[in-house]
mmCIF file of C-alpha atoms and ligand atoms in Angstrom:
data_model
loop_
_atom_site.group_PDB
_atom_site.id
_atom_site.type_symbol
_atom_site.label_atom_id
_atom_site.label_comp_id
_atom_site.label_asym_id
_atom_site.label_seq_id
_atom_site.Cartn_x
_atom_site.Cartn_y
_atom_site.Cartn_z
ATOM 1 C CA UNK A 1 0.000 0.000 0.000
ATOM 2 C CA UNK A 2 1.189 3.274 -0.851
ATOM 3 C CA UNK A 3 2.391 5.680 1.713
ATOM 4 C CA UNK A 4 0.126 8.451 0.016
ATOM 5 C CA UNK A 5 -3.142 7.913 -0.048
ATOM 6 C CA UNK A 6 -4.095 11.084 -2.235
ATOM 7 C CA UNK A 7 -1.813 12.593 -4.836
ATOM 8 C CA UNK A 8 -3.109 15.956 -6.512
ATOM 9 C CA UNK A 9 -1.390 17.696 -9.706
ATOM 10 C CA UNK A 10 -1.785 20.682 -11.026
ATOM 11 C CA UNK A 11 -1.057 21.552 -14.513
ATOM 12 C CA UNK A 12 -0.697 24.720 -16.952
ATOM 13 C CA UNK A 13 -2.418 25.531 -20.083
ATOM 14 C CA UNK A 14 -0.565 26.475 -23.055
ATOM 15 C CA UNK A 15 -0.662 29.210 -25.115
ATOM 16 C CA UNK A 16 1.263 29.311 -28.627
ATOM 17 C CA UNK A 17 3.139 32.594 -28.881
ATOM 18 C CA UNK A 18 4.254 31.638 -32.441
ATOM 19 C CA UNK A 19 1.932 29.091 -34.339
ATOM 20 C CA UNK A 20 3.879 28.474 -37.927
ATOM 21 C CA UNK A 21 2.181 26.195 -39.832
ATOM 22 C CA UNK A 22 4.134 24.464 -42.776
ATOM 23 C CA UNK A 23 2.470 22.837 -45.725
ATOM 24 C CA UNK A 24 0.326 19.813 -45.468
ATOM 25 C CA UNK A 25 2.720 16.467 -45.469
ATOM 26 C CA UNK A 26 2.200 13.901 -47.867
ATOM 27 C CA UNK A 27 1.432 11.735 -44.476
ATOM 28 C CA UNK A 28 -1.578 14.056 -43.276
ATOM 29 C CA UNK A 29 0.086 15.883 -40.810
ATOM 30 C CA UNK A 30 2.082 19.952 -41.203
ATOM 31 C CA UNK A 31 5.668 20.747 -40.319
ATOM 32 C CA UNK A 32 5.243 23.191 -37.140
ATOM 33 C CA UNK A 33 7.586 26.174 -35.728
ATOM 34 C CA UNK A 34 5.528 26.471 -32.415
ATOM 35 C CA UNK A 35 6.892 28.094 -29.650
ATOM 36 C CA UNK A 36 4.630 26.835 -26.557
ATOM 37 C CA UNK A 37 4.274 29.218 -23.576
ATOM 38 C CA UNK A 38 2.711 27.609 -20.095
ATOM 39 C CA UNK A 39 0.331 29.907 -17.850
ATOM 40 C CA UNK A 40 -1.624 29.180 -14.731
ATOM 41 C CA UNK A 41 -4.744 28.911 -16.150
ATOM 42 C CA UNK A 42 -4.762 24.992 -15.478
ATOM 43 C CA UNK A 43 -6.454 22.124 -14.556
ATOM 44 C CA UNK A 44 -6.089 20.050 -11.234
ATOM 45 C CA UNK A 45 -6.187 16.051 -11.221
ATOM 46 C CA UNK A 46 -6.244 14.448 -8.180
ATOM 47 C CA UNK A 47 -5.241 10.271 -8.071
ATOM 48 C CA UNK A 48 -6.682 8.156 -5.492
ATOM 49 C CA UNK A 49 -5.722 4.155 -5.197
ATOM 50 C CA UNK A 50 -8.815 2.519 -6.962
ATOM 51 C CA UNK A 51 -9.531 -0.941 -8.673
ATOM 52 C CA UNK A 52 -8.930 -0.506 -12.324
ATOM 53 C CA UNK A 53 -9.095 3.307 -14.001
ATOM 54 C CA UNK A 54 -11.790 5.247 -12.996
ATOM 55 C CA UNK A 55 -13.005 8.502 -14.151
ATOM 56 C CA UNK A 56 -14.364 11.919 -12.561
ATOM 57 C CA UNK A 57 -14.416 15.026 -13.853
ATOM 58 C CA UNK A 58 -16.347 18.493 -12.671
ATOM 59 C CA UNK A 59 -15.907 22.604 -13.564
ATOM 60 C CA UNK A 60 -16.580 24.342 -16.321
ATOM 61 C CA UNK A 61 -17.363 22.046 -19.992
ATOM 62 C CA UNK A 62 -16.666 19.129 -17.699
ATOM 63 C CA UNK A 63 -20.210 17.095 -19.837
ATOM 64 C CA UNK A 64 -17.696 17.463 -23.006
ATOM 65 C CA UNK A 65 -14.890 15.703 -21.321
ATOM 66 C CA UNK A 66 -14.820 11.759 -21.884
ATOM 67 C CA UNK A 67 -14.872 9.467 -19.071
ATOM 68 C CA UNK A 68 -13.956 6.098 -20.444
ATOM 69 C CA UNK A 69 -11.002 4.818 -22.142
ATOM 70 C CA UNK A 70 -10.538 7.704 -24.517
ATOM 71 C CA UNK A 71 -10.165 10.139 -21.646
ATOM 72 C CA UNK A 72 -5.889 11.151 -22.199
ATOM 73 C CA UNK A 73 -5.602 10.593 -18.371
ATOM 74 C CA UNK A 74 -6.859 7.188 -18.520
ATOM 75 C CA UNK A 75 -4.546 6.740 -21.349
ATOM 76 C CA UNK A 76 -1.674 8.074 -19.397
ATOM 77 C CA UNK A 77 -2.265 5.992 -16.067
ATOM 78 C CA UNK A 78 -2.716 2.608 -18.773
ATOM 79 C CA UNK A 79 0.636 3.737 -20.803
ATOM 80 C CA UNK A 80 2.469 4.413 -17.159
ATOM 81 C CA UNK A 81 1.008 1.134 -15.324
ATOM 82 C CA UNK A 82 2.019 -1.124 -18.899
ATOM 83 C CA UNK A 83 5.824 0.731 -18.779
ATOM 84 C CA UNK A 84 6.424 -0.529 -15.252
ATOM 85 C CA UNK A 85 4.297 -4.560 -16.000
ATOM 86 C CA UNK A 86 1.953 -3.478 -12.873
ATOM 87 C CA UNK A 87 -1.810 -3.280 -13.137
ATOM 88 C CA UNK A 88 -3.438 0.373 -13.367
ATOM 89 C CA UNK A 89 -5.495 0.824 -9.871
ATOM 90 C CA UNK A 90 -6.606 4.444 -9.818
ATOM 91 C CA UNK A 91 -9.506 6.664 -9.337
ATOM 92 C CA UNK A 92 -8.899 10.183 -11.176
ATOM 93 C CA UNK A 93 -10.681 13.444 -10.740
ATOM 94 C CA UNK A 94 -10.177 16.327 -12.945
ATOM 95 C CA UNK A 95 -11.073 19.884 -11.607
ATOM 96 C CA UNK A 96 -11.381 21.559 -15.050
ATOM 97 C CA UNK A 97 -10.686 25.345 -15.601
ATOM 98 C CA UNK A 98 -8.552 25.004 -19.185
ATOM 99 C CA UNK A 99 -11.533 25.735 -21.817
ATOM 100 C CA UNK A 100 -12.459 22.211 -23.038
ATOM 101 C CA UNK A 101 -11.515 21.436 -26.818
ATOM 102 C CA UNK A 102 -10.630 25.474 -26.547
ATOM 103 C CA UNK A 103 -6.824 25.543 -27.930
ATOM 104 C CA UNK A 104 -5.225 25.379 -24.827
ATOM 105 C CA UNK A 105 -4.449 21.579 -25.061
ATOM 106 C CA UNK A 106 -5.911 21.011 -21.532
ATOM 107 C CA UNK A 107 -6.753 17.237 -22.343
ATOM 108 C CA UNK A 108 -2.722 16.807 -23.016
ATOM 109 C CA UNK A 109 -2.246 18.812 -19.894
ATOM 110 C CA UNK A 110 -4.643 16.585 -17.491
ATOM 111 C CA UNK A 111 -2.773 13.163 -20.031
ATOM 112 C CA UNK A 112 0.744 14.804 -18.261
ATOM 113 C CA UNK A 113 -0.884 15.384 -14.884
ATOM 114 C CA UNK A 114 -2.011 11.410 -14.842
ATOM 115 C CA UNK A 115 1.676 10.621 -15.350
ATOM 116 C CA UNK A 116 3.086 12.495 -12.282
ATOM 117 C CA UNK A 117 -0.177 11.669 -10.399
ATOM 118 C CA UNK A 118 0.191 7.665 -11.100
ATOM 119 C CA UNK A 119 4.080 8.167 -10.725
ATOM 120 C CA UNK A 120 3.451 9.431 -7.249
ATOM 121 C CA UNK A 121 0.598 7.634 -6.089
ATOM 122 C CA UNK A 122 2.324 4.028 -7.167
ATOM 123 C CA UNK A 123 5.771 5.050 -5.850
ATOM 124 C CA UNK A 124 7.339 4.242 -9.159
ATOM 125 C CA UNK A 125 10.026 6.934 -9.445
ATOM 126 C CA UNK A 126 10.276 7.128 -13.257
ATOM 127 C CA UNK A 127 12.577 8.988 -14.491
ATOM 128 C CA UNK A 128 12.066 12.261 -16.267
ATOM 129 C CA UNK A 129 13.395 11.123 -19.708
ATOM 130 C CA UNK A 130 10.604 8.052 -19.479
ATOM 131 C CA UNK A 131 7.833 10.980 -18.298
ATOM 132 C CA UNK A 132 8.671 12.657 -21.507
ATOM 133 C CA UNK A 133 8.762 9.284 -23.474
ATOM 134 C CA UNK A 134 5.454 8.168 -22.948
ATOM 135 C CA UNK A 135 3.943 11.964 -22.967
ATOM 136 C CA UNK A 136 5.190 11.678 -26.610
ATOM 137 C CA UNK A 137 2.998 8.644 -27.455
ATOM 138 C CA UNK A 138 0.292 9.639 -25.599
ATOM 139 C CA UNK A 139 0.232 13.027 -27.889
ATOM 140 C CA UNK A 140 2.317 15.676 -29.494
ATOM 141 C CA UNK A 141 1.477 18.654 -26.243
ATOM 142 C CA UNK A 142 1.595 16.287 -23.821
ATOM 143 C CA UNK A 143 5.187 16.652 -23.324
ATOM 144 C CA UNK A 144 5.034 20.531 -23.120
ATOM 145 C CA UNK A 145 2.361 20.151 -20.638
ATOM 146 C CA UNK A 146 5.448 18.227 -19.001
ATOM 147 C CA UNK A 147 7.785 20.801 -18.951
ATOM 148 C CA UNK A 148 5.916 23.751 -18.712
ATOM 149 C CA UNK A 149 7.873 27.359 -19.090
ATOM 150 C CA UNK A 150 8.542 28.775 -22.326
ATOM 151 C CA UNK A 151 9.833 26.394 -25.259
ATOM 152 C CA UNK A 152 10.099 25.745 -28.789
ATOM 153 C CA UNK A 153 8.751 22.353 -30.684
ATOM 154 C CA UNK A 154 10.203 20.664 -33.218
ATOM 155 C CA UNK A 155 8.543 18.262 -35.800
ATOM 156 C CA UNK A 156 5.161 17.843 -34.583
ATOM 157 C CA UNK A 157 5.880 19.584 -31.306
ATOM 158 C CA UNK A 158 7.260 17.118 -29.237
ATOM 159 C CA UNK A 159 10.872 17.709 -29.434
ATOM 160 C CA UNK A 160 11.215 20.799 -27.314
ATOM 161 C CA UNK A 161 13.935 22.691 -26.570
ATOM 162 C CA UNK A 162 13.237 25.013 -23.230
ATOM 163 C CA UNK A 163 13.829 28.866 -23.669
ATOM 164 C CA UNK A 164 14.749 30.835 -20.498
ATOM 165 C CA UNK A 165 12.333 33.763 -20.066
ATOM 166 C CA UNK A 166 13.185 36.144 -17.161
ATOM 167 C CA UNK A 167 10.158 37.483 -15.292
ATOM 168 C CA UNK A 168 6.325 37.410 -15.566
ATOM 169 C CA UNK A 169 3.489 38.482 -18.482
ATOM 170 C CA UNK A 170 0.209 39.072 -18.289
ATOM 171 C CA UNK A 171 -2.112 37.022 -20.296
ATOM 172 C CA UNK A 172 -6.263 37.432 -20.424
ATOM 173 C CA UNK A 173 -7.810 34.423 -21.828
ATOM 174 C CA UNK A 174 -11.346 34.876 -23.331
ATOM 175 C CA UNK A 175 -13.224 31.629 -23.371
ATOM 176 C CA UNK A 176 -16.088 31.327 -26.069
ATOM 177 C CA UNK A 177 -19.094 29.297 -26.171
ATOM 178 C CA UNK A 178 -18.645 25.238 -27.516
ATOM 179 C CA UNK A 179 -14.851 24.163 -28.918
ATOM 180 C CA UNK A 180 -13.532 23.741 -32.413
ATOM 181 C CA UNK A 181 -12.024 20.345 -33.126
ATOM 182 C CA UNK A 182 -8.129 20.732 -33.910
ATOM 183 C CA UNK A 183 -8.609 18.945 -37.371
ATOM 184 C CA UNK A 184 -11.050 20.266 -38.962
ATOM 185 C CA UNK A 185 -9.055 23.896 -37.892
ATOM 186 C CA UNK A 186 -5.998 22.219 -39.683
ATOM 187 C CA UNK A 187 -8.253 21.424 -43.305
ATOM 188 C CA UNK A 188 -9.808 25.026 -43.081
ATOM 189 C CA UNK A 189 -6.007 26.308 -42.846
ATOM 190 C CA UNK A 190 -5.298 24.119 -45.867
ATOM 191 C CA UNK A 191 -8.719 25.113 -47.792
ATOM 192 C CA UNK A 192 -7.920 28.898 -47.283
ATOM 193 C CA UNK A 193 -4.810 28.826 -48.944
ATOM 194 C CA UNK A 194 -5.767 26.540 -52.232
ATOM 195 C CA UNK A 195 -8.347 29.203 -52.514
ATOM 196 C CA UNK A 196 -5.925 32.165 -51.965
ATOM 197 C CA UNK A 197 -4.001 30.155 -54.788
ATOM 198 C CA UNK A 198 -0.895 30.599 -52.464
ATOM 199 C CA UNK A 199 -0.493 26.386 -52.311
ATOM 200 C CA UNK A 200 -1.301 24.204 -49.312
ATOM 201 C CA UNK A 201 1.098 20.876 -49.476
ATOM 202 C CA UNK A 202 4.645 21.134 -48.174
ATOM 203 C CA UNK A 203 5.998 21.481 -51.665
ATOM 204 C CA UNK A 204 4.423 24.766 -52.031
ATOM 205 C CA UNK A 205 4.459 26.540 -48.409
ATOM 206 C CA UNK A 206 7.833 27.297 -46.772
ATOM 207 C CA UNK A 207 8.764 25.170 -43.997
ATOM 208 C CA UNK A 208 8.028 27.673 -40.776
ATOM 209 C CA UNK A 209 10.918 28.705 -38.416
ATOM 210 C CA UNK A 210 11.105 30.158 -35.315
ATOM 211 C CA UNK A 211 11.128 34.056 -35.484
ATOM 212 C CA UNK A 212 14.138 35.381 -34.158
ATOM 213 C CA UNK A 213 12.132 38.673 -32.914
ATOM 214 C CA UNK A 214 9.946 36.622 -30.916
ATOM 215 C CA UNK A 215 12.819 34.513 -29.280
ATOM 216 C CA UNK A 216 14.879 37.912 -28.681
ATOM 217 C CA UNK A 217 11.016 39.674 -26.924
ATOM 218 C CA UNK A 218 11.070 36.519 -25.130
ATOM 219 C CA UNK A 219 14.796 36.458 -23.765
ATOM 220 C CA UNK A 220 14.142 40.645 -23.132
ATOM 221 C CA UNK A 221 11.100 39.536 -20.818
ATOM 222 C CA UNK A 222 9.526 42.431 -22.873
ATOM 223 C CA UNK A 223 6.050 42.405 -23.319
ATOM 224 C CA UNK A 224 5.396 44.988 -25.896
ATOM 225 C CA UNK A 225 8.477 43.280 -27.994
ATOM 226 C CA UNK A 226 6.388 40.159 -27.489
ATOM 227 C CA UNK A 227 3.162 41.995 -28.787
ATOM 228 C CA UNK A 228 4.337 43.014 -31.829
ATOM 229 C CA UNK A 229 6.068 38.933 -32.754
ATOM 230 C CA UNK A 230 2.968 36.987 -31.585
ATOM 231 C CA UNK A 231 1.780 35.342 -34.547
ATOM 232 C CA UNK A 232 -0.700 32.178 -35.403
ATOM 233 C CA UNK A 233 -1.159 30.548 -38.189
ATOM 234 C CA UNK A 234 -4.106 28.346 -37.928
ATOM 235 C CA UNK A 235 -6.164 32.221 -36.625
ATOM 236 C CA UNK A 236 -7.547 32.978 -40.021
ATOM 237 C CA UNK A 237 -8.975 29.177 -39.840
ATOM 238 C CA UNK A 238 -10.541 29.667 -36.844
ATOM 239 C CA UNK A 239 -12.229 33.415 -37.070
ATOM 240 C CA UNK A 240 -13.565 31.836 -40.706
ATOM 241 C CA UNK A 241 -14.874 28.787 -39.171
ATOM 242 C CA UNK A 242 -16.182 31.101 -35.902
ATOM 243 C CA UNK A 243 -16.721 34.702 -37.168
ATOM 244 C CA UNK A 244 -17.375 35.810 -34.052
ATOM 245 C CA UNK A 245 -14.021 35.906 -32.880
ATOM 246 C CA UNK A 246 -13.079 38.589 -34.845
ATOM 247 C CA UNK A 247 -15.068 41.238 -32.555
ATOM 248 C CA UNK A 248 -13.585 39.162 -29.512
ATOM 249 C CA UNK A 249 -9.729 40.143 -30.867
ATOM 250 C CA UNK A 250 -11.134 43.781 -30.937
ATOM 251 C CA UNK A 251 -13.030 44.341 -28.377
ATOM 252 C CA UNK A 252 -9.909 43.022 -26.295
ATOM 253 C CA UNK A 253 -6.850 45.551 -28.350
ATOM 254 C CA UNK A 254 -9.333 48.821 -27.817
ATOM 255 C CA UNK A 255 -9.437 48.179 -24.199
ATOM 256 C CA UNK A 256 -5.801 48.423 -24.168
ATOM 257 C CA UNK A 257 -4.466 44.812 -24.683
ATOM 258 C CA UNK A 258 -1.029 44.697 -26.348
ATOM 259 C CA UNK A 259 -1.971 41.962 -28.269
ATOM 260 C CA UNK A 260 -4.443 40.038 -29.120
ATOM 261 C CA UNK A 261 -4.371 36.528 -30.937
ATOM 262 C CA UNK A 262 -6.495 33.031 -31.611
ATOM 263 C CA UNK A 263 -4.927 30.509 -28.528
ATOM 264 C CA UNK A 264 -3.700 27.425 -30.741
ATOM 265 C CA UNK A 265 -6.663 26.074 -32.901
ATOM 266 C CA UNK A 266 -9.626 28.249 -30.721
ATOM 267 C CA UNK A 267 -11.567 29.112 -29.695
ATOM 268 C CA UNK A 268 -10.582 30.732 -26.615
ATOM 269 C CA UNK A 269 -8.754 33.895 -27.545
ATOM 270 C CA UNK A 270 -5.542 35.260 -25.554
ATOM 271 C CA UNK A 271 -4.548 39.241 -24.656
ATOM 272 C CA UNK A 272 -1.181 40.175 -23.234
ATOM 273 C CA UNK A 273 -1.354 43.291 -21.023
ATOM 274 C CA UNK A 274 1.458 45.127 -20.085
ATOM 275 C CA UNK A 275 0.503 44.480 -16.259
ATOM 276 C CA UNK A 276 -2.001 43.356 -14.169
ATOM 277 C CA UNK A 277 -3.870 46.572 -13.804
ATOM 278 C CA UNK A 278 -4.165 46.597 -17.604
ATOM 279 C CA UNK A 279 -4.789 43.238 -17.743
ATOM 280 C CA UNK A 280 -8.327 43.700 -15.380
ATOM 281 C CA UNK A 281 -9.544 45.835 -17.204
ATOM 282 C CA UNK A 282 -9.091 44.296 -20.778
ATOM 283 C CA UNK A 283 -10.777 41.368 -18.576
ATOM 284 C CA UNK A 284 -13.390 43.469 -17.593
ATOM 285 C CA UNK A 285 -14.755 44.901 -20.798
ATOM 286 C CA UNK A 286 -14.819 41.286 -22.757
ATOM 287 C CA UNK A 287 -16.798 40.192 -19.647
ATOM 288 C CA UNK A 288 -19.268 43.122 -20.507
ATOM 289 C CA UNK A 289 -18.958 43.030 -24.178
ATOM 290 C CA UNK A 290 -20.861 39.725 -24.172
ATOM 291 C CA UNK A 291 -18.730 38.378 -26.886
ATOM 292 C CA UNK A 292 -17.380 35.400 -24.738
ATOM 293 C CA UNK A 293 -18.413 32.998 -21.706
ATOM 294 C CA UNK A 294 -15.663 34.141 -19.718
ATOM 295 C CA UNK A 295 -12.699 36.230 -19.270
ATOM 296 C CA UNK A 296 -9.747 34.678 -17.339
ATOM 297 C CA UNK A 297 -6.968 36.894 -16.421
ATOM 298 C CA UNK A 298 -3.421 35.030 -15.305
ATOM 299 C CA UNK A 299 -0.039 34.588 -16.177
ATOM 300 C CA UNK A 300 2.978 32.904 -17.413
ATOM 301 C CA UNK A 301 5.398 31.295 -17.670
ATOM 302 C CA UNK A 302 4.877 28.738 -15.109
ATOM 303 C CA UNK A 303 6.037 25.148 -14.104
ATOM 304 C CA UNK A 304 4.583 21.896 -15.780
ATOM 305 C CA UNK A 305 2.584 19.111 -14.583
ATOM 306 C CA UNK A 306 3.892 19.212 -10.774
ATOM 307 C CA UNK A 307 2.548 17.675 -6.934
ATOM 308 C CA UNK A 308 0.390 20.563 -5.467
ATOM 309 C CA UNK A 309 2.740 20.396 -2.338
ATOM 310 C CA UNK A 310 5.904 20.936 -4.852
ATOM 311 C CA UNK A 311 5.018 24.217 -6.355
ATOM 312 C CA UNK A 312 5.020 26.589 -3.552
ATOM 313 C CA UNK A 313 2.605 29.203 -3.312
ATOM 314 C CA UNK A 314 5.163 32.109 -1.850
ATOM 315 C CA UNK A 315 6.416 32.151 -5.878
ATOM 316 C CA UNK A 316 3.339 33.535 -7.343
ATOM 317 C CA UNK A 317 3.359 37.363 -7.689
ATOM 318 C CA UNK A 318 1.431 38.822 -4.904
ATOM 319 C CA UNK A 319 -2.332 40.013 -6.228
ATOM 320 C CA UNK A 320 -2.374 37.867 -9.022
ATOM 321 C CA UNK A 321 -5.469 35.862 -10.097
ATOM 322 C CA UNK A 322 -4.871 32.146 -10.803
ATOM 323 C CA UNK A 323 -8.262 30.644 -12.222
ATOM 324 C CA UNK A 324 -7.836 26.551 -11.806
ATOM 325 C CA UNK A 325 -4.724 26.786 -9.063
ATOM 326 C CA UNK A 326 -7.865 27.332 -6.355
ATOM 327 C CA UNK A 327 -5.000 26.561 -3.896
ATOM 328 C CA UNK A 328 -2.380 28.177 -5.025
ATOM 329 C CA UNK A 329 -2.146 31.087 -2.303
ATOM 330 C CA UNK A 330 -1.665 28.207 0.201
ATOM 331 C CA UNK A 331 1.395 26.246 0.252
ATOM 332 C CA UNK A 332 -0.427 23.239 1.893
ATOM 333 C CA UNK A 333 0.391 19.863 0.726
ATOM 334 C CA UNK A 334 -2.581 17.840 -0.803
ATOM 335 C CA UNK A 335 -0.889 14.751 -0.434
ATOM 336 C CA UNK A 336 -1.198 12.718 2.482
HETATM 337 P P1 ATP B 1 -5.515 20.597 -28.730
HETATM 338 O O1 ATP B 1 -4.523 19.885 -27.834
HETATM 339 O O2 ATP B 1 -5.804 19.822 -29.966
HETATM 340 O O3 ATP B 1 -5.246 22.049 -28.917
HETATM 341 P P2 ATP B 1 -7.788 21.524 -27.348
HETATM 342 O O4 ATP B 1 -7.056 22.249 -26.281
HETATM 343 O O5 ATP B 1 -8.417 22.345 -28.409
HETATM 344 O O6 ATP B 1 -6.865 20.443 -27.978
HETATM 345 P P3 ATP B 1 -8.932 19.647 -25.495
HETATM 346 O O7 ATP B 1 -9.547 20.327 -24.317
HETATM 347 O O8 ATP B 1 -7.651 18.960 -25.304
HETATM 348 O O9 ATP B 1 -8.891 20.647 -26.714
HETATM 349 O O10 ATP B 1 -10.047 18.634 -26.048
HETATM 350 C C1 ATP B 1 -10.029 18.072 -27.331
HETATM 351 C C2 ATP B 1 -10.886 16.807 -27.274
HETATM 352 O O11 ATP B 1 -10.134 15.840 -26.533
HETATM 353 C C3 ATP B 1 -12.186 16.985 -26.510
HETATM 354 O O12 ATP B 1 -13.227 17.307 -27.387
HETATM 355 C C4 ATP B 1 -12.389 15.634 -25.852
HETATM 356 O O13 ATP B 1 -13.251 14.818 -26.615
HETATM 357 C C5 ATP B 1 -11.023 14.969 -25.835
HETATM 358 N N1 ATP B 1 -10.442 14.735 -24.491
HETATM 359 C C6 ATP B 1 -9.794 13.622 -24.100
HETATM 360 N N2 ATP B 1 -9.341 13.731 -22.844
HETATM 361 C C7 ATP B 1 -9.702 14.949 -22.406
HETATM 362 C C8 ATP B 1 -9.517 15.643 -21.189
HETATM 363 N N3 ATP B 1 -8.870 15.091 -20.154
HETATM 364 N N4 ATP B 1 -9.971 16.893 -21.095
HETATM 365 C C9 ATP B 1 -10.597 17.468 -22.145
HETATM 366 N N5 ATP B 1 -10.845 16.831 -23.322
HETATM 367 C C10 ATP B 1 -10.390 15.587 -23.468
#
């Protein structure tokens, strides 16, 4: 029996603070230049010893989330439990505050969670490298959702190579109504350009890099450097297959927002403020503009998937918001 009878996670959201999208690969998939940026908008998954895998899940979008097999935290404690030869015994509860299916990759991020959850709760020490092994299989942000901080990804995202980023920005997150499902974002992206006549297949779009202005803003810790070098590829896809977002982006710039920009595939959309003043009230007038569900103000970078009791509350910025790290002001272990 386990010395720890509860185990809880928490784990960031992502936000892509350069999307590139390449061509379209003779083998379905696009050559990427994504540079993946974690923030405390997160999710929380607690692991409890159980008989076989079984499934809970509450907050916000929590009736879109599967709870069977399919569910990526299932998947992770099955992957983990198979790596080691032991059976997977585990009840897991997801507190969800990343937007479901909203381009913030939260059902990677609760897929990493499981890992360090299971790893915990079964005392099975794996090592980091094996973490990051079996985050790739599970799926191409899970590993990211790993790692956390600031980083770029390589092939389909996976390979990551972490980018130090001194001090704190200030994100608003704008959560719209219902998801958009990552593929069908990816064929609009390809559609658009065959109909701008500008070529879709790999042959005929440049393979994307990463912008050396955005990993310079990043390296600066300057936000308004950062403004003017966020860029996403897939946005046009996902303001043409949700028009709506398009008043979102604005309403969010005129109420002072440095920036404003699709989050991955949508349909949440993401504002950086140049502080957290700024960054209320951008908040504030989305929340009255009726043009989303919700308006989430935190910020980034953080730490990845990580034990409540390891990620001390006294290193969040005083005054700072933290929608989905309900516990974060204390520095209370969960564990017991
Ligand atoms: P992407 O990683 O493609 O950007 P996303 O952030 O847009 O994804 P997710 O919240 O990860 O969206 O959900 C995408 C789909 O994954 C959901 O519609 C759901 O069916 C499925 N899914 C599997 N596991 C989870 C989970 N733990 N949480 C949320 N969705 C999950």
């Amino acid at each position: 029996m386990s010395r720890h009878a509860v185990i809880t996670v928490r784990v960031p959201a992502k936000v892509n603070v350069q999307l590139g999208v390449g061509g379209l690969r003779p083998d379905g998939f696009h050559d990427l230049a994504n540079v993946f940026f974690a923030v405390a908008l997160g999710d929380l998954v607690t692991a409890r010893q159980g008989a076989g895998v079984k499934l809970t899940c509450e907050g916000p979008g929590s009736d879109q989330v599967p709870l069977d097999d399919s569910n990526l935290a299932a998947r992770a404690a099955y992957a983990l439990a198979a790596h080691h030869g032991i059976e997977a015994n585990v009840a897991l509860h997801i507190e969800k505050a990343i937007p479901v299916a909203g381009g913030m990759a939260g059902g990677s991020a609760d897929g990493a969670a499981a890992l360090v959850a299971c790893d915990a709760l079964w005392e099975l020490g794996t090592p980091t490298e094996v973490l990051h092994e079996l985050a790739a299989e599970l799926g191409s942000d899970v590993p990211f959702a790993l790692l956390g901080g600031v980083a770029l990804g390589r092939d389909r995202g996976e390979t990551l190579s972490p980018l130090p980023v001194p001090g704190t920005f200030q994100w608003i997150f704008a959560v719209a109504d219902g998801g958009l499902s990552t593929p069908a974002v990816f064929r609009e992206c390809d559609r658009l350009r065959a109909e701008a006549g500008t070529g879709h297949t790999s042959e005929q779009v440049t393979t994307p890099d990463a912008d050396p202005a955005l990993l310079a803003a990043l390296a600066a810790g300057d936000p308004k450097a950062l403004a003017a070098a966020l860029t996403n590829d897939l946005q046009p896809a996902a303001v043409s297959l949700r028009p709506s977002l398009a008043e979102t982006l604005r309403v969010g710039t005129a109420a002072g927002a440095l920036a404003a920009l699709v989050s991955g595939s949508g349909p949440t959309t993401a504002f950086l403020a140049q502080d957290a003043e700024s960054a209320e009230s951008v908040a504030r007038a989305l929340r009255e503009s009726g043009t989303c569900r919700a308006a989430h103000v935190t910020y980034g970078p953080v730490p990845g998937a990580a034990v409540l009791a390891d990620w001390p509350g006294a290193r969040l910025p005083a005054g700072v918001s933290c929608d989905g790290y309900r516990n974060c002001a204390e520095n209370e272990p969960r564990s017991q």
